[in-house]
Tab-separated table of C-alpha atoms in Angstrom:
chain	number	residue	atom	x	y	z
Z	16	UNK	CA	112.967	63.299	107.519
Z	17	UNK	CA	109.592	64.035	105.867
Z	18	UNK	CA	109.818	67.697	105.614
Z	19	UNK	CA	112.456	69.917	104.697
Z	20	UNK	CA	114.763	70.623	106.846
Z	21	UNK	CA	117.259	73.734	107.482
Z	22	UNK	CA	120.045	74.531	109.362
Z	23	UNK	CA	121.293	76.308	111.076
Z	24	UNK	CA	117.788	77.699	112.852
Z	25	UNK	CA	119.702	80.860	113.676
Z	26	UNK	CA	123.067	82.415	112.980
Z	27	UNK	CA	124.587	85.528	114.221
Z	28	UNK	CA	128.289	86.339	112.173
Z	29	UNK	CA	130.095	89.345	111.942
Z	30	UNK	CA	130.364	91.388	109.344
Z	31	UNK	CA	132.935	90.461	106.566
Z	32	UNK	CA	132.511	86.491	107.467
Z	33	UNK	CA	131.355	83.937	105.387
Z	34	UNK	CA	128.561	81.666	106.593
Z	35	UNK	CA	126.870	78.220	104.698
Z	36	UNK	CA	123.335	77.584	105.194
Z	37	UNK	CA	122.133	74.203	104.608
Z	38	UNK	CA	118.804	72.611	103.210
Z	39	UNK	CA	117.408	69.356	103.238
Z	40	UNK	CA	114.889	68.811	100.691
Z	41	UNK	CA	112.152	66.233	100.777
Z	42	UNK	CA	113.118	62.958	99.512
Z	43	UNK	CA	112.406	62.661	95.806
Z	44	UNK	CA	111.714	66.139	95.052
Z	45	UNK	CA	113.373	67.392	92.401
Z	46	UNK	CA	113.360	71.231	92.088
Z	47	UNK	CA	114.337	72.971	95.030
Z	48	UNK	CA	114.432	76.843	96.227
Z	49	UNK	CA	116.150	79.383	97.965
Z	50	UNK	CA	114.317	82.848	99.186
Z	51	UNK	CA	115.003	85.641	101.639
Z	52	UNK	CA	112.794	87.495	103.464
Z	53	UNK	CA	113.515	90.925	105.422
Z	54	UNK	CA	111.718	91.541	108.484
Z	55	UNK	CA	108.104	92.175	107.698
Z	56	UNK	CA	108.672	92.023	104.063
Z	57	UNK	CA	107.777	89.614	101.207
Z	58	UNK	CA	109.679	86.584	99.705
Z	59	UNK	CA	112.824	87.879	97.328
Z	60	UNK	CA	113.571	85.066	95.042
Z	61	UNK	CA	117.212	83.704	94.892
Z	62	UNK	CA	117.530	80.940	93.148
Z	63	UNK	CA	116.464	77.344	91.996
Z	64	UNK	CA	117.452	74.239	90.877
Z	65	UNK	CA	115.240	71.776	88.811
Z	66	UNK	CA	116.360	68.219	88.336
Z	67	UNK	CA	120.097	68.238	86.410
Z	68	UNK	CA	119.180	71.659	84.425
Z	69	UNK	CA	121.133	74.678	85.233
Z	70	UNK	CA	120.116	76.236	88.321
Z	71	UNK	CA	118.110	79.773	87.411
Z	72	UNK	CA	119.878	82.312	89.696
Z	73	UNK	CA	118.771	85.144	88.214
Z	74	UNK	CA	117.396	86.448	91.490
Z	75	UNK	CA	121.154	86.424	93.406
Z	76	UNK	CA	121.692	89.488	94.610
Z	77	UNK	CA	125.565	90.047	93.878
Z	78	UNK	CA	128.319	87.444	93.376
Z	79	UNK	CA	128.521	87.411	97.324
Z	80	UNK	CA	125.840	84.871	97.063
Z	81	UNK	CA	126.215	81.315	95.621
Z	82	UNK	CA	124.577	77.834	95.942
Z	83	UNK	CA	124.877	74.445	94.739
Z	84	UNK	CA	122.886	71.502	95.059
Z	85	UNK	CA	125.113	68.385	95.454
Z	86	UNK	CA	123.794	64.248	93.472
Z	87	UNK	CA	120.192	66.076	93.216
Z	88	UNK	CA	119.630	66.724	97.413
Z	89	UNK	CA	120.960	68.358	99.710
Z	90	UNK	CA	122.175	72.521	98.820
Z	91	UNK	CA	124.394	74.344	100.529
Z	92	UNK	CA	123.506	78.740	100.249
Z	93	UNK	CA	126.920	80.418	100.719
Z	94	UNK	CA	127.126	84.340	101.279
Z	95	UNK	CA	130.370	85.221	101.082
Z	96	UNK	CA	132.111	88.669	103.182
Z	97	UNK	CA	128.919	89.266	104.966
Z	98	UNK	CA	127.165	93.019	105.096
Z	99	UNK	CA	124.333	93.791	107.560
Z	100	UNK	CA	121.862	94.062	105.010
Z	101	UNK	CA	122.105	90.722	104.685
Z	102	UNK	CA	120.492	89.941	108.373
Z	103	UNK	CA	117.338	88.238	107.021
Z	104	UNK	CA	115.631	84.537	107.206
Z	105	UNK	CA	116.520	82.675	104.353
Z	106	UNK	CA	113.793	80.431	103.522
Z	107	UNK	CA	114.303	76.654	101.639
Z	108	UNK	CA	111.724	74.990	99.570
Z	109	UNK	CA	111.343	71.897	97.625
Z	110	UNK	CA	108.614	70.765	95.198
Z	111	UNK	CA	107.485	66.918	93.800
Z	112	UNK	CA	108.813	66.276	90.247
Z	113	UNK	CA	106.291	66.789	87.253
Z	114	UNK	CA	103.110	65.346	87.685
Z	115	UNK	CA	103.386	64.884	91.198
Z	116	UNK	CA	102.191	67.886	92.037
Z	117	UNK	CA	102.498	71.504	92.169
Z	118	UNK	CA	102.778	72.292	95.919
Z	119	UNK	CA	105.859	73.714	97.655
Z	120	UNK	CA	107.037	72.514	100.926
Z	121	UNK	CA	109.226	75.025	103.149
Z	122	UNK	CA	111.415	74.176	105.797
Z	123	UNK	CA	111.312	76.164	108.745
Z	124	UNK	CA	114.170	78.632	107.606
Z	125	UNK	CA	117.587	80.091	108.793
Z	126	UNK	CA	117.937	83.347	110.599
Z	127	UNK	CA	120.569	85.289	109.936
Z	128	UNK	CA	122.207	88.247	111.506
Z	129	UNK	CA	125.112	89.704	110.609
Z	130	UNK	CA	126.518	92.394	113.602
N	28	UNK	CA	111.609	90.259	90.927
N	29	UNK	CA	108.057	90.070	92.369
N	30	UNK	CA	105.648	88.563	90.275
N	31	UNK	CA	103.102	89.177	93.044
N	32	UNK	CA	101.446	92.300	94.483
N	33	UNK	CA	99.306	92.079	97.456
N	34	UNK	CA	96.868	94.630	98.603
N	35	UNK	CA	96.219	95.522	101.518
N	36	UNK	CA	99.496	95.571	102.951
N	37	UNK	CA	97.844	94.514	105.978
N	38	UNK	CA	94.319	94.242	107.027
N	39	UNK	CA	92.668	94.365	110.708
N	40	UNK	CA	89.662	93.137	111.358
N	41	UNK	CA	87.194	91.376	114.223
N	42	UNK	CA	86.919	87.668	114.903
N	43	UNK	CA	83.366	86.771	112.700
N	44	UNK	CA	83.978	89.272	109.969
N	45	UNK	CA	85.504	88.005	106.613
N	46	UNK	CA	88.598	89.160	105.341
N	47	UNK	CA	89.369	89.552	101.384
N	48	UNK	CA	92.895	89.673	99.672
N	49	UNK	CA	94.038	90.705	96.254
N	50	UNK	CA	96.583	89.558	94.462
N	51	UNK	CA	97.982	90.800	90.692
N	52	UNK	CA	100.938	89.113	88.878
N	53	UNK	CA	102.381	89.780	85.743
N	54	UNK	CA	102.784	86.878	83.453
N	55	UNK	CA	100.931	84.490	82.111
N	56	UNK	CA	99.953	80.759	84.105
N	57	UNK	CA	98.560	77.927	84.773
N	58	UNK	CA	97.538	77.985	88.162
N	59	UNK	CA	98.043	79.963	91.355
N	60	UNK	CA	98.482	79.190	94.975
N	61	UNK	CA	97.884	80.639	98.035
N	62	UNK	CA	100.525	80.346	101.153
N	63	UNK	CA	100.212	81.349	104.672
N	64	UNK	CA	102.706	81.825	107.031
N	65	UNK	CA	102.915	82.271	111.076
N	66	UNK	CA	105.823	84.476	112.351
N	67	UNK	CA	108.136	84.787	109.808
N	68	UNK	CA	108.973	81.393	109.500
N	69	UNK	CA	107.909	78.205	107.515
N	70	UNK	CA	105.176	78.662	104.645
N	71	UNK	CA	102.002	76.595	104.297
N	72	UNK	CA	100.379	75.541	101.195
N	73	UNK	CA	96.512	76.991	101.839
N	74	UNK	CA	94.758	76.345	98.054
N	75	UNK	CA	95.106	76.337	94.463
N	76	UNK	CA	93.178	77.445	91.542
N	77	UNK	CA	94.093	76.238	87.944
N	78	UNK	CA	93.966	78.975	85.197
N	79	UNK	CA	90.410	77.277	83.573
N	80	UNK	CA	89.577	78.120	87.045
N	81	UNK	CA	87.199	80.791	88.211
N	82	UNK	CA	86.554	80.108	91.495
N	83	UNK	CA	87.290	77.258	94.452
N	84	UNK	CA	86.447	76.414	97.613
N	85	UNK	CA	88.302	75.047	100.719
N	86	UNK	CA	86.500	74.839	104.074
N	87	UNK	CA	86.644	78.596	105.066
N	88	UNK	CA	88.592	79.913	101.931
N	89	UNK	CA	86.988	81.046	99.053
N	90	UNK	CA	89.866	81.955	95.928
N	91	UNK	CA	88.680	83.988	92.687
N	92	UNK	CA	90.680	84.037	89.691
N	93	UNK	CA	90.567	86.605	86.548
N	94	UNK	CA	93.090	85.472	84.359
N	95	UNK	CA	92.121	88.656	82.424
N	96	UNK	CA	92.759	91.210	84.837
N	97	UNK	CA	95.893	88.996	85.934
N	98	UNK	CA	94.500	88.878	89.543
N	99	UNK	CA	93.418	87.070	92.384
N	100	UNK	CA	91.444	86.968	95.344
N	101	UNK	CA	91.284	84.652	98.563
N	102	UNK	CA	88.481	85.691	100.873
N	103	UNK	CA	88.928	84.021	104.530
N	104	UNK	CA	85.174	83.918	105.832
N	105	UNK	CA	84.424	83.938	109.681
N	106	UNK	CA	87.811	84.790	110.578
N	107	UNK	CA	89.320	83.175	113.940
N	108	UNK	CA	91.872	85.127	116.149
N	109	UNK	CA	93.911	81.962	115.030
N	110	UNK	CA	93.794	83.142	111.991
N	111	UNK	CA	96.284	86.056	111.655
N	112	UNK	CA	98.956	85.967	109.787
N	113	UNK	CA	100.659	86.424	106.648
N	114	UNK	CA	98.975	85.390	103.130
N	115	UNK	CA	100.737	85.627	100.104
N	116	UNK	CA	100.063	84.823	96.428
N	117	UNK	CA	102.726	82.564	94.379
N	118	UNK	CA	102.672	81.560	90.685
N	119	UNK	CA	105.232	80.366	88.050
N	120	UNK	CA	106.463	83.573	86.299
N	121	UNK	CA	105.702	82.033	82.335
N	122	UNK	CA	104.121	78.783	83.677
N	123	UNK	CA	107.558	77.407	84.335
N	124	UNK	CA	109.020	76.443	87.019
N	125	UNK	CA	109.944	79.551	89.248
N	126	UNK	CA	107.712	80.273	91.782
N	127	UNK	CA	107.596	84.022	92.464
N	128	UNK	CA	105.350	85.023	95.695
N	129	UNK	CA	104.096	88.368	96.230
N	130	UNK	CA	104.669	91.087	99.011
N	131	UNK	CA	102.087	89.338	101.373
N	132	UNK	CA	98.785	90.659	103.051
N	133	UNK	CA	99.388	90.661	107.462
N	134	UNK	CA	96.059	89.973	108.424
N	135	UNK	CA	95.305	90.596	112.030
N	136	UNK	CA	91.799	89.309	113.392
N	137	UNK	CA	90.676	90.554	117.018
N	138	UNK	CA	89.416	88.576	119.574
């Protein structure tokens, strides 16, 4: 597609489950994003990955959360033994490799709630 | 970590006025962008300003930058009802690569 893409749109889970949340980055961008935003709050940064570097995940809040990004596309957000504070829209974003610019493109993000 | 603080939180005004935003960060860069989103969803790139950059233009927006004071401003002039929603500042903490945004300004314009 020519945006990025997310899904699922919504998700409600119970507490203690683990849930995936998939992106779909434009293609040819190389650095991609995760963020979460709280209701009426700002972006919290998560994590990114930038070409074949190491992802920086120094904005994971505990070792519930993990991602990886799979040949350079698509990533895959994994919370693991869900908690209600972590009912939030999580937010995907890619970005054009060096050079090509220095916009970011978001996708229209996943809603999750955990009951 | 929030590289970003917006003020005002949020900011009401009439359809005609002009609505300003501030925006601090922390570390240095070499540009800054503006973002708007609608309903908590999806945000859109609005403008950026390079950090040799004082000041730019874009149709209705006017952005400021003092890279000495570490702050920014985007001033929305003749605001439109269609214009509310949420503006937020974004930069690359240390000029790298990781785009921090701030807390966001919810601007509300009145019909």
């Amino acid at each position: 597609g020519a945006g990025v893409s997310q899904s699922p749109s919504n998700k409600v889970t119970e507490k203690g489950k683990d849930v995936e949340l998939r992106c779909d980055p434009i293609s040819g961008h190389t650095a991609l994003y995760w963020y979460r935003q709280s209701l009426g709050q700002g972006l919290e940064f998560l994590i990114y990955f930038q070409g074949n570097s190491a992802p920086d995940k120094s904005g994971l809040p505990s070792d519930r959360f993990s991602a990886e990004r799979t040949g350079g596309s698509v990533s895959t957000l994994t919370i693991q033994r869900t908690q209600q504070e972590d009912s939030a829209v999580y937010l995907c974003a890619s970005r054009p490799p060096t050079g090509g610019g220095n916009t970011i493109y978001f996708g229209e993000g996943s809603w999750l709630t955990v009951v | 970590s929030q590289q970003g603080e917006e003020d005002p939180q949020a900011l009401s005004i009439q359809e005609g006025e002009n609505a300003t935003m501030n925006c601090s960060y922390k570390t240095s860069i070499n540009n800054l962008q503006w973002y708007r989103q609608n309903s908590g969803r999806g945000l859109v790139h609005l403008i950026l300003i390079r950090s040799n950059e004082r000041e730019k233009h874009s149709g209705r927006l006017r952005v400021t930058l003092d890279t000495s004071k570490k702050s920014s401003s985007l001033l929305i002039t003749a605001s439109r009802a269609a214009d509310t929603a949420s503006y937020f500042c974004a930069t690359d903490e240390g000029g790298g690569f990781k785009t921090i945004f701030g807390a966001g300004t919810r601007l509300f314009v009145k019909a």
